[in-house]
Coordinates of C-alpha atoms in Angstrom, one line a residue:
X146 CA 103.9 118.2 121.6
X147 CA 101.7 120.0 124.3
X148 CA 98.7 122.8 122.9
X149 CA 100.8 125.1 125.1
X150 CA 104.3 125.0 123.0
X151 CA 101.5 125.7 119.7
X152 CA 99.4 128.4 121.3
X153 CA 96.4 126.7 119.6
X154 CA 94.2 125.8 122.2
X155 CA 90.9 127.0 120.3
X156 CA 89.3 124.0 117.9
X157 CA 89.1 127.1 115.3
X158 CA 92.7 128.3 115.5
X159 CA 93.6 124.3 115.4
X160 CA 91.6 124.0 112.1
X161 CA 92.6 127.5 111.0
X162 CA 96.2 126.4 111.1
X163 CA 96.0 123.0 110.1
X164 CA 93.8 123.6 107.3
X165 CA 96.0 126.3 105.9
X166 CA 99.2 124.3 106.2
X167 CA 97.6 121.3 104.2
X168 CA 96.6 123.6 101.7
X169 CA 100.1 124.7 100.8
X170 CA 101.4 121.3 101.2
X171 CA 99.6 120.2 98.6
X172 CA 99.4 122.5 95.8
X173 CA 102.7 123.0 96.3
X174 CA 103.7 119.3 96.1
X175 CA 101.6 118.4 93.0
X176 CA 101.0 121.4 91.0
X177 CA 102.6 120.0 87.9
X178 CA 100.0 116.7 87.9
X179 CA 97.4 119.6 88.1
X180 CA 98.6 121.5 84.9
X181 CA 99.0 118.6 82.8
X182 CA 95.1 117.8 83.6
X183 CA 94.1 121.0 83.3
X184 CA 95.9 121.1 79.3
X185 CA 94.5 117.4 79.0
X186 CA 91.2 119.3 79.3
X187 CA 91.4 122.3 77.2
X188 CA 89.4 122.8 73.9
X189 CA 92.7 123.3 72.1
X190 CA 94.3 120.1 73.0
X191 CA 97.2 119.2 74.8
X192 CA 100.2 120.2 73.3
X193 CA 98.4 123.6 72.0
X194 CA 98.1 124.0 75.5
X195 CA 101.6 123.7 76.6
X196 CA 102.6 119.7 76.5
X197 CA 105.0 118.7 79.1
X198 CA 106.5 122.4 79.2
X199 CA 106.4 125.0 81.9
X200 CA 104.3 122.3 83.9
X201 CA 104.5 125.3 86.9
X202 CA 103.2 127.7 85.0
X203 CA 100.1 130.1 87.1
X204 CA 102.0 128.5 90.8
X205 CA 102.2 132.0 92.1
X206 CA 97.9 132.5 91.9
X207 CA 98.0 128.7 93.6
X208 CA 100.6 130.0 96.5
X209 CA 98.0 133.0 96.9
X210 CA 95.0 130.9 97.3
X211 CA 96.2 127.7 98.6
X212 CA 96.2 128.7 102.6
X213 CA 93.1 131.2 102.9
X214 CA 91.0 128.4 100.7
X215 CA 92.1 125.4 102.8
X216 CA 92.1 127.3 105.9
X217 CA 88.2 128.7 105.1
X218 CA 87.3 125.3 104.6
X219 CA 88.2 123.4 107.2
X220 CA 86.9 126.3 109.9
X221 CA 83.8 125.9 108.3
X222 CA 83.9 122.1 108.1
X223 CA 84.7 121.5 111.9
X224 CA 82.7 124.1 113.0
X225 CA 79.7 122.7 111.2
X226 CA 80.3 119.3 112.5
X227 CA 80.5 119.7 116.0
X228 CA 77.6 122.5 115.7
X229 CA 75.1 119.5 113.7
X230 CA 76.9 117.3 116.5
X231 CA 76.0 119.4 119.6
X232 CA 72.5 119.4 118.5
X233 CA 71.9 115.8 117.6
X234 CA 73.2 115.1 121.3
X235 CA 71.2 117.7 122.9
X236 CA 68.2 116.6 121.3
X237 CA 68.8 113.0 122.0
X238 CA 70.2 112.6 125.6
X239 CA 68.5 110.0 127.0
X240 CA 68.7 107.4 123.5
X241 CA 71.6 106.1 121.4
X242 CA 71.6 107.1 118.3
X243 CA 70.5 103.9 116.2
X244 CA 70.5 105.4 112.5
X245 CA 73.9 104.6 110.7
X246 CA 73.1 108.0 108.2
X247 CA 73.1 110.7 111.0
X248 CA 76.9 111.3 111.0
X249 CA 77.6 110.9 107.6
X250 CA 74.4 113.1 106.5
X251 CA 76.4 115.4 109.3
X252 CA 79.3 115.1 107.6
X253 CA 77.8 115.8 104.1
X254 CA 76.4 119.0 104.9
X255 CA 79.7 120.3 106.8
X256 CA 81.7 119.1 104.0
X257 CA 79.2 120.9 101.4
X258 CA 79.0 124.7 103.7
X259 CA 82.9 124.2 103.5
X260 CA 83.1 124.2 100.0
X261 CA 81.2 127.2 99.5
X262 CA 83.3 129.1 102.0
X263 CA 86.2 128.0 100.7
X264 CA 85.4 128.9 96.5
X265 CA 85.1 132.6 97.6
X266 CA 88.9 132.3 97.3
X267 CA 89.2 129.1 95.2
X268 CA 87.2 130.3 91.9
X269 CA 89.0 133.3 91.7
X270 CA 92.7 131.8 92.1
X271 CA 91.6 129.5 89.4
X272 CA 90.3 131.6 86.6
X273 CA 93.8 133.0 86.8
X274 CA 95.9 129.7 87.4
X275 CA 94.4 127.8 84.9
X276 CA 94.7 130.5 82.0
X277 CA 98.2 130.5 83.3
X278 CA 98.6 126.5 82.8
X279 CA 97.2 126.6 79.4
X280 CA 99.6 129.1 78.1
X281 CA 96.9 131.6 77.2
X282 CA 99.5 134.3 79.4
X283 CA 102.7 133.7 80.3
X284 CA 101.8 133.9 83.8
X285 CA 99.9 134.2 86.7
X286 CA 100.5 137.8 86.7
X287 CA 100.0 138.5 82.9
X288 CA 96.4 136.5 83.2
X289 CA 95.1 138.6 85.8
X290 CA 96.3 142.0 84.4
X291 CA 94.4 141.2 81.6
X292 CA 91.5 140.5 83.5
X293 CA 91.7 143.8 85.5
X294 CA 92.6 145.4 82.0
X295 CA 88.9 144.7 80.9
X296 CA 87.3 147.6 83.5
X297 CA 87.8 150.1 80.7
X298 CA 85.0 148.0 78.6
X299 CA 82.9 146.1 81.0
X300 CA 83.4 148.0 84.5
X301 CA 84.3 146.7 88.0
X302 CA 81.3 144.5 87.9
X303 CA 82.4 142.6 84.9
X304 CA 85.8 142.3 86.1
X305 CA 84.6 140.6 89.0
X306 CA 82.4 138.5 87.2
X307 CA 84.9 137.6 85.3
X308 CA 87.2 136.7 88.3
X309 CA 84.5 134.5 89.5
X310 CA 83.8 132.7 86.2
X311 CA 82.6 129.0 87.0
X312 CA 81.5 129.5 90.2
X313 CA 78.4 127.9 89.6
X314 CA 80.1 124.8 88.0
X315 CA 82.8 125.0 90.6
X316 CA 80.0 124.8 93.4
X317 CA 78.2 121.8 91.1
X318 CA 81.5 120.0 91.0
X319 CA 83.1 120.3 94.6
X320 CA 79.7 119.5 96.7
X321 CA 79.3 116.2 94.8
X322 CA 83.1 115.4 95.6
X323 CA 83.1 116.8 99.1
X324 CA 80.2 115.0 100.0
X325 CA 81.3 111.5 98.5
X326 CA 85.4 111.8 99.8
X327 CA 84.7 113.4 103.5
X328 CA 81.8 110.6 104.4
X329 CA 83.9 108.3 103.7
X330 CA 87.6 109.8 105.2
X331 CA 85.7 110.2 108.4
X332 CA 84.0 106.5 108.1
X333 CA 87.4 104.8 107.4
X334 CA 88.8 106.7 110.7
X335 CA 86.2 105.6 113.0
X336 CA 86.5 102.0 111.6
X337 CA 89.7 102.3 112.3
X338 CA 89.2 103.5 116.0
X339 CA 86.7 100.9 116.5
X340 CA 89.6 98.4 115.5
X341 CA 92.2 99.7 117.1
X342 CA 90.7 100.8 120.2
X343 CA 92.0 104.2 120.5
X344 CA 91.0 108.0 120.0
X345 CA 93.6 109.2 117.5
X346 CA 94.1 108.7 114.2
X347 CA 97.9 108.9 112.8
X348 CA 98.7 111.1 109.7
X349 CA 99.7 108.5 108.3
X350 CA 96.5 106.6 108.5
X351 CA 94.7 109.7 108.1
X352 CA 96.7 109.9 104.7
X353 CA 95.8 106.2 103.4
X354 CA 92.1 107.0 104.5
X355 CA 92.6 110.3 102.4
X356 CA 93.9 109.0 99.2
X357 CA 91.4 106.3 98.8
X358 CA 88.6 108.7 99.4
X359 CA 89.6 110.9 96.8
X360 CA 90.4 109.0 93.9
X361 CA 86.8 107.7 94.4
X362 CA 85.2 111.2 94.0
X363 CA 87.7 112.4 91.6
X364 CA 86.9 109.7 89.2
X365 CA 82.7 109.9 89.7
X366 CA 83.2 113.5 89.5
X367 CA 85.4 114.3 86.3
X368 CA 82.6 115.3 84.1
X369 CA 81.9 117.8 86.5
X370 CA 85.7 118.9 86.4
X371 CA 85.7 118.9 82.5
X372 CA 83.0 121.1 82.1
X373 CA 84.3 123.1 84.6
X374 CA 87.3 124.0 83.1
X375 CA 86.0 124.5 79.7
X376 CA 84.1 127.2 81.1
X377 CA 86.9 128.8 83.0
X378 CA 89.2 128.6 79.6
X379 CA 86.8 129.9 77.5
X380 CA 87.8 133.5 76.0
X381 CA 84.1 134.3 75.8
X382 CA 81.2 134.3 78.6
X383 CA 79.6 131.2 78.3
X384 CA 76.8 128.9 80.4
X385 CA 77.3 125.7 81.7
X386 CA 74.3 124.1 79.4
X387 CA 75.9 125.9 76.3
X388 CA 79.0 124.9 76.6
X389 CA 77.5 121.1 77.4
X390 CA 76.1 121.1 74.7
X391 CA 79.3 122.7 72.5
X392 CA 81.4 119.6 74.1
X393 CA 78.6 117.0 72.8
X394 CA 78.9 118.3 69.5
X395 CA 82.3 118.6 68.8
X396 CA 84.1 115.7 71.0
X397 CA 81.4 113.6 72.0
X398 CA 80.9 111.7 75.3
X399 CA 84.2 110.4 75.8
X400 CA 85.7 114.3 76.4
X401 CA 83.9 114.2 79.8
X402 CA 86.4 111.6 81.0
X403 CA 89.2 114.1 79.5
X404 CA 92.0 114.1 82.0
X405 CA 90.7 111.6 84.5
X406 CA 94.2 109.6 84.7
X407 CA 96.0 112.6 85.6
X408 CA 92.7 113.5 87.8
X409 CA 93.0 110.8 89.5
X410 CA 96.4 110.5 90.1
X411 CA 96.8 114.1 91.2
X412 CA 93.3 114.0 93.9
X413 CA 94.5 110.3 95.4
X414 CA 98.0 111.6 96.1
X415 CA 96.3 115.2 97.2
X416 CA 94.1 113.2 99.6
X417 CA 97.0 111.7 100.8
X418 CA 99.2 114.6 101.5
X419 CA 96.1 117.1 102.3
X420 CA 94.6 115.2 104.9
X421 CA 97.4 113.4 106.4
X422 CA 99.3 116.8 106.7
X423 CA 96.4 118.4 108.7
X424 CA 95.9 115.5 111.0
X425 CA 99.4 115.6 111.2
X426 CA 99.5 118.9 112.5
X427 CA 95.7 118.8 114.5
X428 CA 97.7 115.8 116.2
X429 CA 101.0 118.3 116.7
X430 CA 98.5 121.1 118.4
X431 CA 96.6 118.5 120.5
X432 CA 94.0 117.5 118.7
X433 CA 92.5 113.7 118.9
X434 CA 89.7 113.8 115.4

């Protein structure tokens, strides 16, 4: 299908679009894998938490954040990377590049400036979805009114704060998995270029590359994730050392690993169906990547 018949002629409109369709795709597709991690993980235990039941429970804060956050990140990822690009080439026009770490160093940082971008919308979505999924409100709806219901006793400032608690840990979490599944997404497609011979990458490849990527940072990365969620759950204000420390104490080591079957599960099939939908539709607006 031509750029014309899209109207995306613009690398940022392509990644724009792209970005916010793979988004939806996937939370969409495997929301319930992410509840029953998220109850795996929470201090009161799994079935406290809501077992097997209302496994869509906090979807409609997902369906809110899902496009903008995808769509941020991948503007900011591609924009990055052909910006860090650009200047490597202009700076080097007369050698080959010999170093094997220049692209994927490239690639890190991109990866690392899109995840930033991308939690302005993220953290806040899922304070609220993953109060939801724990059945500490009956919905999306019910957990943020009783966020906003707080400005009477801690003011607009506290409400936001609230809104964005974990960003810190969110931030800690996502650069170490960005920068461990993109490197290597973006290395399995130009190995696979180099072997095939060609510029474009199918979805579907895309999509294998994807799901192998992720399952290895989601499983290096699930202490990150545990903590993470502790903190967001929490019904009081806590830091990310205190509530290490509270986890220690009364679970031991193993509860970092809380949830990583699910985790797993949930991030190699996202992989597949986040990445392989956007190069499904980069491909469909023109794009060779």
């Amino acid at each position: 299908m031509s750029e014309t018949s899209f109207g995306a002629k613009s690398p940022f409109i392509k990644a724009l679009l792209a970005g916010a369709l793979a988004g939806t795709t996937v939370d969409l597709s495997l929301y319930p894998i992410d509840t029953l991690k998220t109850r795996l993980q929470s201090s009161r235990g799994f079935q406290s938490s809501g077992g097997f039941r209302g496994i869509y429970a906090g979807v409609g804060s997902a369906l809110v954040g899902s496009a903008p956050g995808a769509a941020l990140f991948f503007v900011t990822y591609e924009s990055t990377k052909t910006v860090l690009k650009q200047k490597r080439q202009a700076g080097n026009r007369d050698a080959v590049t010999s170093d094997p770490w220049i692209e994927p160093l490239e690639h890190m940082a991109a990866a690392s400036a899109g995840e930033v971008a991308a939690c302005a919308v993220r953290v806040p979505t899922e304070v609220v979805k993953q109060r939801a999924q724990a059945v500490q409100y009956i919905s999306s709806l019910a957990a943020l009114r009783a966020i906003l219901a707080q400005r009477q006793k801690i003011g607009w400032v506290g409400v936001w704060r609230e809104m964005y608690r974990g960003w810190t840990i969110t931030i800690i979490r996502e650069v170490p998995f960005t920068i461990i599944q993109f490197p290597l997404w973006e290395g399995m497609k130009e190995w696979r270029r180099g072997n095939q011979r060609r510029d474009e990458i199918t979805a579907l490849e895309s999509g294998v590359f994807g799901s192998i990527a992720g399952a290895v940072a989601a499983g290096v990365t699930t202490p990150l994730d545990v903590l993470k969620t502790r903190l967001m759950l929490s019904t009081e204000k806590q830091s990310a050392v205190v509530m290490l420390g509270q986890i220690l104490r009364t679970s031991g080591p193993s509860a970092f690993f809380a949830g990583i079957g699910p985790r797993i599960a949930w991030i190699s099939a996202g992989g597949a169906v986040f990445l392989g939908s956007y190069q499904w539709a980069f491909n469909a607006m023109g794009g060779a990547r």
